[in-house]
Amino acid sequence: MKINGKDYQALWQEGHIVQFIDQRKLPYSLEIYSARTVDDIVYAIKEMVVRGAPAIGAAAAYGMALGQNDPEKTATLLRATRPTAYDLFHAIEYMIQKIDLEENAFDAAASYAKTIITRCKKIGENGEKLITDSMRILTHCNAGALATIDYGTALAPLRFAHQNRKKIFVYADETRPRFQGLLTAWELYHEGILYALIADNAAGYYMRKKDIDLVIVGADRIAKNGDFANKIGTYEKAVIAKENDIPFYVAAPASTFDPNIRDGSHIIIEERARQEMTEIAGKSIMPDWITVKNPAFDITPQKYVTGYITESGISKK
Ligand code: MRU
């Protein structure tokens, strides 16, 4: 992605240091977090310096390279960071195999990261075919370059449509409680794509008014039957899209498809800290006695999905 004329990725390697755009600081400041140890990577994933399923996977691959002297221990630490995104587990297994084969672990991690980028580019090229001139598209959370190293999943088709001079307008859900919609707005702003950030509960209003022609979201884990986990709030967007006859697409690379689980009921949903609900930018917005629940993801049944945009094409149900 280009930011003020300079090429950036969500993460990259410099020797044996892994550099991350610190996503906790966006959209206010562009700061770099440097990971030199497995613990640094574990912290980065848990605290969401890096987030988004494919980017978490790539971070874990580099984590395995940093901890290659004790792959089992490293894998255990990394697996315990975040439970929902399948990419994390997929990347760890990939790296265990490479380390077993005594391949250079940093080269293997770099190759993993490169494959993610190539797949997302392909998702962009494939998904762009769904987008016609003047379309208004809704997306949820951030499934952009920040979430995938480069291009994005849900945002990749929008990037390609814009580059091919299709006039599009993007509705970006704010995505409480962590405001990943701000990351989407940041990417779209720098790409020159017209957009508006909307409150999460405004999407239904726009869908019913026929102001949204297409919904594209990313995914954290897709079960064999097509049910998928994505950022909390995705399910209700899918239901409202179906109610209003709006096509609803899921964009994801092969690394997000979990071949081991039959349906969405087997996906573990991460519960995150209460502070994500009770504070904004470190400032309390509720009294201490308020009880909260904070599931990070929900499951959308496949019956709401019009199709899956992958690096191999668009598969319809
Ligand atoms: O909690 P996050 O920010 O890691 O959740 C990210 C999402 O839910 C994304 O939509 C998903 O990972 C797809 S990203 C290409």
Short mmCIF file of C-alpha atoms and ligand atoms in Angstrom, two decimals:
data_model
loop_
_atom_site.label_atom_id
_atom_site.label_comp_id
_atom_site.label_asym_id
_atom_site.label_seq_id
_atom_site.Cartn_x
_atom_site.Cartn_y
_atom_site.Cartn_z
CA MET A 1 0.00 0.00 0.00
CA LYS A 2 1.13 3.54 -0.70
CA ILE A 3 1.13 6.00 2.20
CA ASN A 4 2.09 9.53 1.22
CA GLY A 5 3.85 8.20 -1.86
CA LYS A 6 5.86 5.56 0.02
CA ASP A 7 5.30 1.79 -0.20
CA TYR A 8 4.40 0.11 3.08
CA GLN A 9 3.45 -3.36 4.24
CA ALA A 10 1.80 -4.20 7.56
CA LEU A 11 4.99 -6.07 8.45
CA TRP A 12 8.37 -6.79 6.90
CA GLN A 13 11.68 -8.40 7.72
CA GLU A 14 15.00 -6.59 8.22
CA GLY A 15 17.63 -9.24 8.86
CA HIS A 16 16.40 -11.09 11.93
CA ILE A 17 14.16 -8.24 13.06
CA VAL A 18 10.46 -8.18 12.14
CA GLN A 19 9.09 -4.67 11.70
CA PHE A 20 5.39 -3.94 12.11
CA ILE A 21 3.27 -0.88 11.50
CA ASP A 22 1.95 -0.44 15.05
CA GLN A 23 -1.79 -0.62 14.33
CA ARG A 24 -2.63 0.56 17.85
CA LYS A 25 -1.30 4.00 16.92
CA LEU A 26 -3.22 4.43 13.66
CA PRO A 27 -4.78 6.54 12.23
CA TYR A 28 -3.08 9.23 14.32
CA SER A 29 0.56 8.32 13.85
CA LEU A 30 2.57 5.89 11.78
CA GLU A 31 4.93 4.18 14.21
CA ILE A 32 7.03 1.07 13.82
CA TYR A 33 7.19 -1.76 16.36
CA SER A 34 10.34 -3.92 16.14
CA ALA A 35 10.19 -7.58 17.18
CA ARG A 36 13.51 -9.25 17.97
CA THR A 37 12.29 -12.22 20.04
CA VAL A 38 9.43 -14.70 20.22
CA ASP A 39 8.08 -12.76 23.21
CA ASP A 40 8.00 -9.59 21.11
CA ILE A 41 5.92 -11.40 18.48
CA VAL A 42 3.60 -12.91 21.10
CA TYR A 43 3.06 -9.43 22.54
CA ALA A 44 2.46 -7.95 19.07
CA ILE A 45 -0.27 -10.49 18.27
CA LYS A 46 -1.96 -10.45 21.70
CA GLU A 47 -1.96 -6.67 22.01
CA MET A 48 -2.96 -6.15 18.38
CA VAL A 49 0.11 -4.29 17.20
CA VAL A 50 -0.64 -6.62 14.29
CA ARG A 51 -4.12 -7.96 13.61
CA GLY A 52 -6.20 -9.46 10.83
CA ALA A 53 -6.04 -13.18 10.15
CA PRO A 54 -3.46 -13.39 7.32
CA ALA A 55 -1.16 -10.81 8.95
CA ILE A 56 -1.32 -12.67 12.27
CA GLY A 57 -0.36 -15.83 10.36
CA ALA A 58 2.68 -14.16 8.83
CA ALA A 59 3.69 -12.73 12.23
CA ALA A 60 3.48 -16.24 13.70
CA ALA A 61 5.61 -17.61 10.85
CA TYR A 62 8.33 -15.09 11.74
CA GLY A 63 7.81 -15.94 15.41
CA MET A 64 8.58 -19.57 14.60
CA ALA A 65 11.73 -18.45 12.78
CA LEU A 66 12.84 -16.43 15.82
CA GLY A 67 12.14 -19.41 18.09
CA GLN A 68 13.42 -22.13 15.77
CA ASN A 69 15.76 -23.56 18.42
CA ASP A 70 12.74 -24.81 20.38
CA PRO A 71 9.90 -25.12 17.85
CA GLU A 72 7.51 -26.94 20.19
CA LYS A 73 7.76 -24.32 22.93
CA THR A 74 7.53 -21.48 20.39
CA ALA A 75 4.49 -23.05 18.74
CA THR A 76 2.76 -23.43 22.14
CA LEU A 77 3.37 -19.76 22.99
CA LEU A 78 2.14 -18.57 19.60
CA ARG A 79 -0.94 -20.82 19.54
CA ALA A 80 -2.03 -19.26 22.85
CA THR A 81 -2.06 -15.70 21.50
CA ARG A 82 -5.42 -15.58 19.71
CA PRO A 83 -7.76 -18.55 19.21
CA THR A 84 -10.03 -17.67 16.30
CA ALA A 85 -8.01 -16.86 13.16
CA TYR A 86 -7.12 -20.12 11.41
CA ASP A 87 -4.19 -18.49 9.57
CA LEU A 88 -2.24 -18.43 12.84
CA PHE A 89 -2.45 -22.21 13.26
CA HIS A 90 -1.93 -22.84 9.56
CA ALA A 91 1.28 -20.75 9.57
CA ILE A 92 2.65 -22.49 12.67
CA GLU A 93 2.10 -25.95 11.10
CA TYR A 94 3.74 -24.76 7.87
CA MET A 95 6.79 -23.58 9.80
CA ILE A 96 7.05 -26.75 11.93
CA GLN A 97 7.27 -28.77 8.70
CA LYS A 98 9.94 -26.47 7.24
CA ILE A 99 12.00 -26.53 10.44
CA ASP A 100 11.69 -30.35 10.55
CA LEU A 101 13.04 -30.46 7.01
CA GLU A 102 15.93 -28.23 8.20
CA GLU A 103 15.06 -25.51 5.73
CA ASN A 104 16.21 -21.98 6.58
CA ALA A 105 13.42 -20.79 8.90
CA PHE A 106 13.68 -17.09 8.02
CA ASP A 107 13.55 -17.92 4.31
CA ALA A 108 10.50 -20.12 4.97
CA ALA A 109 8.75 -17.33 6.89
CA ALA A 110 9.58 -14.83 4.13
CA SER A 111 8.20 -17.21 1.56
CA TYR A 112 5.02 -17.67 3.65
CA ALA A 113 4.58 -13.88 3.79
CA LYS A 114 5.19 -13.55 0.05
CA THR A 115 2.57 -16.20 -0.70
CA ILE A 116 -0.01 -14.29 1.38
CA ILE A 117 0.68 -11.13 -0.60
CA THR A 118 0.39 -12.97 -3.93
CA ARG A 119 -2.88 -14.57 -2.85
CA CYS A 120 -4.37 -11.24 -1.77
CA LYS A 121 -3.39 -9.64 -5.06
CA LYS A 122 -5.19 -12.45 -6.86
CA ILE A 123 -8.24 -12.00 -4.58
CA GLY A 124 -8.23 -8.36 -5.70
CA GLU A 125 -8.10 -9.26 -9.38
CA ASN A 126 -10.83 -11.88 -9.01
CA GLY A 127 -13.10 -9.81 -6.79
CA GLU A 128 -12.82 -6.73 -8.95
CA LYS A 129 -15.02 -8.48 -11.53
CA LEU A 130 -17.96 -8.14 -9.14
CA ILE A 131 -17.62 -4.38 -9.02
CA THR A 132 -19.24 -2.15 -11.60
CA ASP A 133 -18.99 1.59 -12.04
CA SER A 134 -20.76 3.68 -9.35
CA MET A 135 -21.18 0.79 -6.93
CA ARG A 136 -21.61 1.49 -3.25
CA ILE A 137 -19.95 -1.17 -1.15
CA LEU A 138 -20.17 -1.92 2.56
CA THR A 139 -17.30 -3.50 4.48
CA HIS A 140 -16.89 -4.41 8.13
CA CYS A 141 -13.78 -4.29 10.33
CA ASN A 142 -10.47 -3.89 8.51
CA ALA A 143 -9.72 -6.51 5.90
CA GLY A 144 -7.17 -4.35 4.12
CA ALA A 145 -3.41 -4.32 3.63
CA LEU A 146 -2.96 -3.82 7.38
CA ALA A 147 -4.73 -7.11 8.01
CA THR A 148 -2.92 -9.09 5.31
CA ILE A 149 0.58 -7.55 4.79
CA ASP A 150 -0.56 -5.95 1.53
CA TYR A 151 -3.64 -5.44 -0.71
CA GLY A 152 -6.13 -6.91 1.75
CA THR A 153 -8.88 -9.44 1.26
CA ALA A 154 -12.16 -7.49 1.27
CA LEU A 155 -10.34 -4.28 0.35
CA ALA A 156 -8.25 -5.79 -2.46
CA PRO A 157 -11.12 -5.85 -5.02
CA LEU A 158 -11.90 -2.23 -4.12
CA ARG A 159 -8.27 -1.24 -4.71
CA PHE A 160 -8.27 -2.85 -8.13
CA ALA A 161 -11.66 -1.38 -9.07
CA HIS A 162 -10.39 2.08 -8.12
CA GLN A 163 -7.13 1.61 -10.02
CA ASN A 164 -9.20 0.60 -13.06
CA ARG A 165 -11.05 3.91 -12.73
CA LYS A 166 -14.35 2.50 -11.58
CA LYS A 167 -16.06 5.09 -9.42
CA ILE A 168 -16.90 3.43 -6.14
CA PHE A 169 -18.07 4.57 -2.74
CA VAL A 170 -17.31 2.60 0.40
CA TYR A 171 -19.33 2.48 3.60
CA ALA A 172 -16.87 1.48 6.33
CA ASP A 173 -18.38 0.17 9.57
CA GLU A 174 -16.75 1.79 12.57
CA THR A 175 -16.37 -1.67 14.19
CA ARG A 176 -16.61 -1.19 17.92
CA PRO A 177 -15.13 -1.76 20.35
CA ARG A 178 -11.67 -1.50 18.74
CA PHE A 179 -12.54 0.74 15.80
CA GLN A 180 -10.89 -1.29 13.06
CA GLY A 181 -13.08 0.78 10.71
CA LEU A 182 -10.69 3.66 11.34
CA LEU A 183 -7.93 1.51 9.86
CA THR A 184 -10.10 0.90 6.81
CA ALA A 185 -10.79 4.64 6.53
CA TRP A 186 -7.03 5.30 6.81
CA GLU A 187 -6.29 2.89 3.96
CA LEU A 188 -9.09 4.21 1.74
CA TYR A 189 -8.11 7.82 2.40
CA HIS A 190 -4.52 7.15 1.34
CA GLU A 191 -5.73 5.20 -1.70
CA GLY A 192 -7.97 8.10 -2.77
CA ILE A 193 -11.12 5.97 -2.62
CA LEU A 194 -14.30 7.81 -1.62
CA TYR A 195 -15.73 6.50 1.62
CA ALA A 196 -17.68 7.33 4.76
CA LEU A 197 -17.21 5.83 8.19
CA ILE A 198 -20.58 4.83 9.63
CA ALA A 199 -21.66 3.69 13.08
CA ASP A 200 -22.02 -0.09 13.16
CA ASN A 201 -25.75 0.14 13.70
CA ALA A 202 -26.21 2.44 10.67
CA ALA A 203 -25.55 -0.27 8.07
CA GLY A 204 -29.13 -1.58 8.12
CA TYR A 205 -30.46 1.91 7.53
CA TYR A 206 -28.37 2.31 4.39
CA MET A 207 -29.13 -1.20 3.14
CA ARG A 208 -32.87 -0.70 3.45
CA LYS A 209 -32.60 2.67 1.66
CA LYS A 210 -30.91 0.82 -1.25
CA ASP A 211 -27.77 2.90 -0.78
CA ILE A 212 -25.57 -0.23 -0.64
CA ASP A 213 -25.17 -2.49 -3.70
CA LEU A 214 -22.67 -5.02 -2.41
CA VAL A 215 -21.15 -6.20 0.87
CA ILE A 216 -17.62 -7.64 1.03
CA VAL A 217 -16.06 -8.78 4.30
CA GLY A 218 -13.00 -10.79 5.28
CA ALA A 219 -12.92 -13.90 7.46
CA ASP A 220 -10.94 -15.27 10.37
CA ARG A 221 -11.84 -18.92 9.93
CA ILE A 222 -14.04 -20.68 7.37
CA ALA A 223 -15.46 -24.12 8.17
CA LYS A 224 -15.83 -26.91 5.59
CA ASN A 225 -19.54 -26.12 5.08
CA GLY A 226 -18.82 -22.40 4.46
CA ASP A 227 -19.88 -21.03 7.87
CA PHE A 228 -17.32 -18.43 8.87
CA ALA A 229 -16.07 -16.39 11.79
CA ASN A 230 -15.36 -12.72 11.29
CA LYS A 231 -15.33 -9.57 13.41
CA ILE A 232 -18.26 -9.20 15.78
CA GLY A 233 -21.17 -7.61 13.94
CA THR A 234 -20.60 -9.44 10.65
CA TYR A 235 -23.51 -11.85 11.21
CA GLU A 236 -26.10 -9.13 11.54
CA LYS A 237 -24.80 -7.39 8.41
CA ALA A 238 -25.18 -10.67 6.50
CA VAL A 239 -28.75 -11.18 7.69
CA ILE A 240 -29.76 -7.63 6.80
CA ALA A 241 -28.07 -7.95 3.39
CA LYS A 242 -30.09 -11.08 2.62
CA GLU A 243 -33.31 -9.43 3.80
CA ASN A 244 -32.61 -6.59 1.34
CA ASP A 245 -31.40 -8.78 -1.57
CA ILE A 246 -27.89 -7.34 -1.43
CA PRO A 247 -25.09 -9.72 -2.51
CA PHE A 248 -22.83 -10.63 0.42
CA TYR A 249 -19.31 -11.90 -0.37
CA VAL A 250 -16.53 -13.26 1.84
CA ALA A 251 -12.96 -12.65 0.63
CA ALA A 252 -10.24 -14.90 2.05
CA PRO A 253 -7.10 -16.80 1.03
CA ALA A 254 -6.72 -20.60 1.34
CA SER A 255 -4.94 -20.13 4.68
CA THR A 256 -8.23 -19.04 6.30
CA PHE A 257 -10.13 -22.21 5.28
CA ASP A 258 -9.98 -24.73 8.13
CA PRO A 259 -10.23 -28.23 6.62
CA ASN A 260 -10.62 -29.79 10.08
CA ILE A 261 -14.01 -28.46 11.16
CA ARG A 262 -17.38 -29.30 9.72
CA ASP A 263 -19.32 -26.15 10.57
CA GLY A 264 -19.20 -22.86 12.43
CA SER A 265 -20.31 -24.32 15.75
CA HIS A 266 -16.76 -25.67 16.23
CA ILE A 267 -15.05 -22.29 15.90
CA ILE A 268 -13.69 -20.88 19.16
CA ILE A 269 -14.73 -17.28 19.69
CA GLU A 270 -12.19 -15.09 21.44
CA GLU A 271 -13.42 -13.05 24.43
CA ARG A 272 -11.32 -9.93 24.87
CA ALA A 273 -10.58 -7.66 27.81
CA ARG A 274 -13.27 -5.50 29.41
CA GLN A 275 -11.12 -2.38 28.88
CA GLU A 276 -11.79 -2.57 25.14
CA MET A 277 -15.42 -1.77 26.00
CA THR A 278 -14.98 0.50 28.99
CA GLU A 279 -12.16 2.71 27.70
CA ILE A 280 -11.43 4.68 24.56
CA ALA A 281 -7.78 5.61 23.95
CA GLY A 282 -6.99 4.76 27.59
CA LYS A 283 -9.79 6.98 28.94
CA SER A 284 -12.63 5.45 30.92
CA ILE A 285 -16.05 6.02 29.33
CA MET A 286 -18.13 4.02 31.86
CA PRO A 287 -18.27 3.62 35.61
CA ASP A 288 -16.30 0.68 37.05
CA TRP A 289 -19.42 -1.20 38.21
CA ILE A 290 -20.72 -1.72 34.65
CA THR A 291 -20.64 -5.40 33.64
CA VAL A 292 -19.63 -6.04 30.02
CA LYS A 293 -19.16 -8.91 27.59
CA ASN A 294 -16.75 -8.56 24.69
CA PRO A 295 -16.79 -11.33 22.09
CA ALA A 296 -14.34 -10.42 19.30
CA PHE A 297 -16.01 -12.47 16.55
CA ASP A 298 -19.29 -14.00 15.50
CA ILE A 299 -20.27 -16.83 13.19
CA THR A 300 -22.19 -16.26 9.98
CA PRO A 301 -23.94 -19.33 8.56
CA GLN A 302 -23.09 -20.08 4.93
CA LYS A 303 -26.72 -19.60 3.83
CA TYR A 304 -26.14 -15.85 4.02
CA VAL A 305 -23.07 -15.93 1.76
CA THR A 306 -23.52 -15.21 -1.94
CA GLY A 307 -19.97 -16.35 -2.73
CA TYR A 308 -16.37 -16.68 -1.56
CA ILE A 309 -13.68 -14.63 -3.30
CA THR A 310 -10.37 -16.50 -3.13
CA GLU A 311 -7.10 -16.53 -5.04
CA SER A 312 -8.59 -19.30 -7.21
CA GLY A 313 -11.69 -17.38 -8.27
CA ILE A 314 -15.20 -16.78 -7.03
CA SER A 315 -17.02 -19.83 -5.77
CA LYS A 316 -20.75 -19.56 -5.56
CA LYS A 317 -22.77 -21.79 -3.31
O1 MRU B 1 -9.62 -8.76 15.87
P1 MRU B 1 -9.03 -8.49 14.50
O2 MRU B 1 -8.88 -7.05 14.20
O3 MRU B 1 -7.77 -9.28 14.27
O4 MRU B 1 -10.12 -9.08 13.54
C1 MRU B 1 -9.90 -8.97 12.16
C2 MRU B 1 -11.07 -9.39 11.35
O5 MRU B 1 -12.09 -9.82 11.86
C3 MRU B 1 -10.90 -9.33 9.87
O6 MRU B 1 -12.12 -9.04 9.24
C4 MRU B 1 -10.41 -10.70 9.38
O7 MRU B 1 -9.24 -11.06 10.06
C5 MRU B 1 -10.15 -10.72 7.95
S1 MRU B 1 -8.73 -9.78 7.60
C6 MRU B 1 -8.23 -9.99 6.07
#
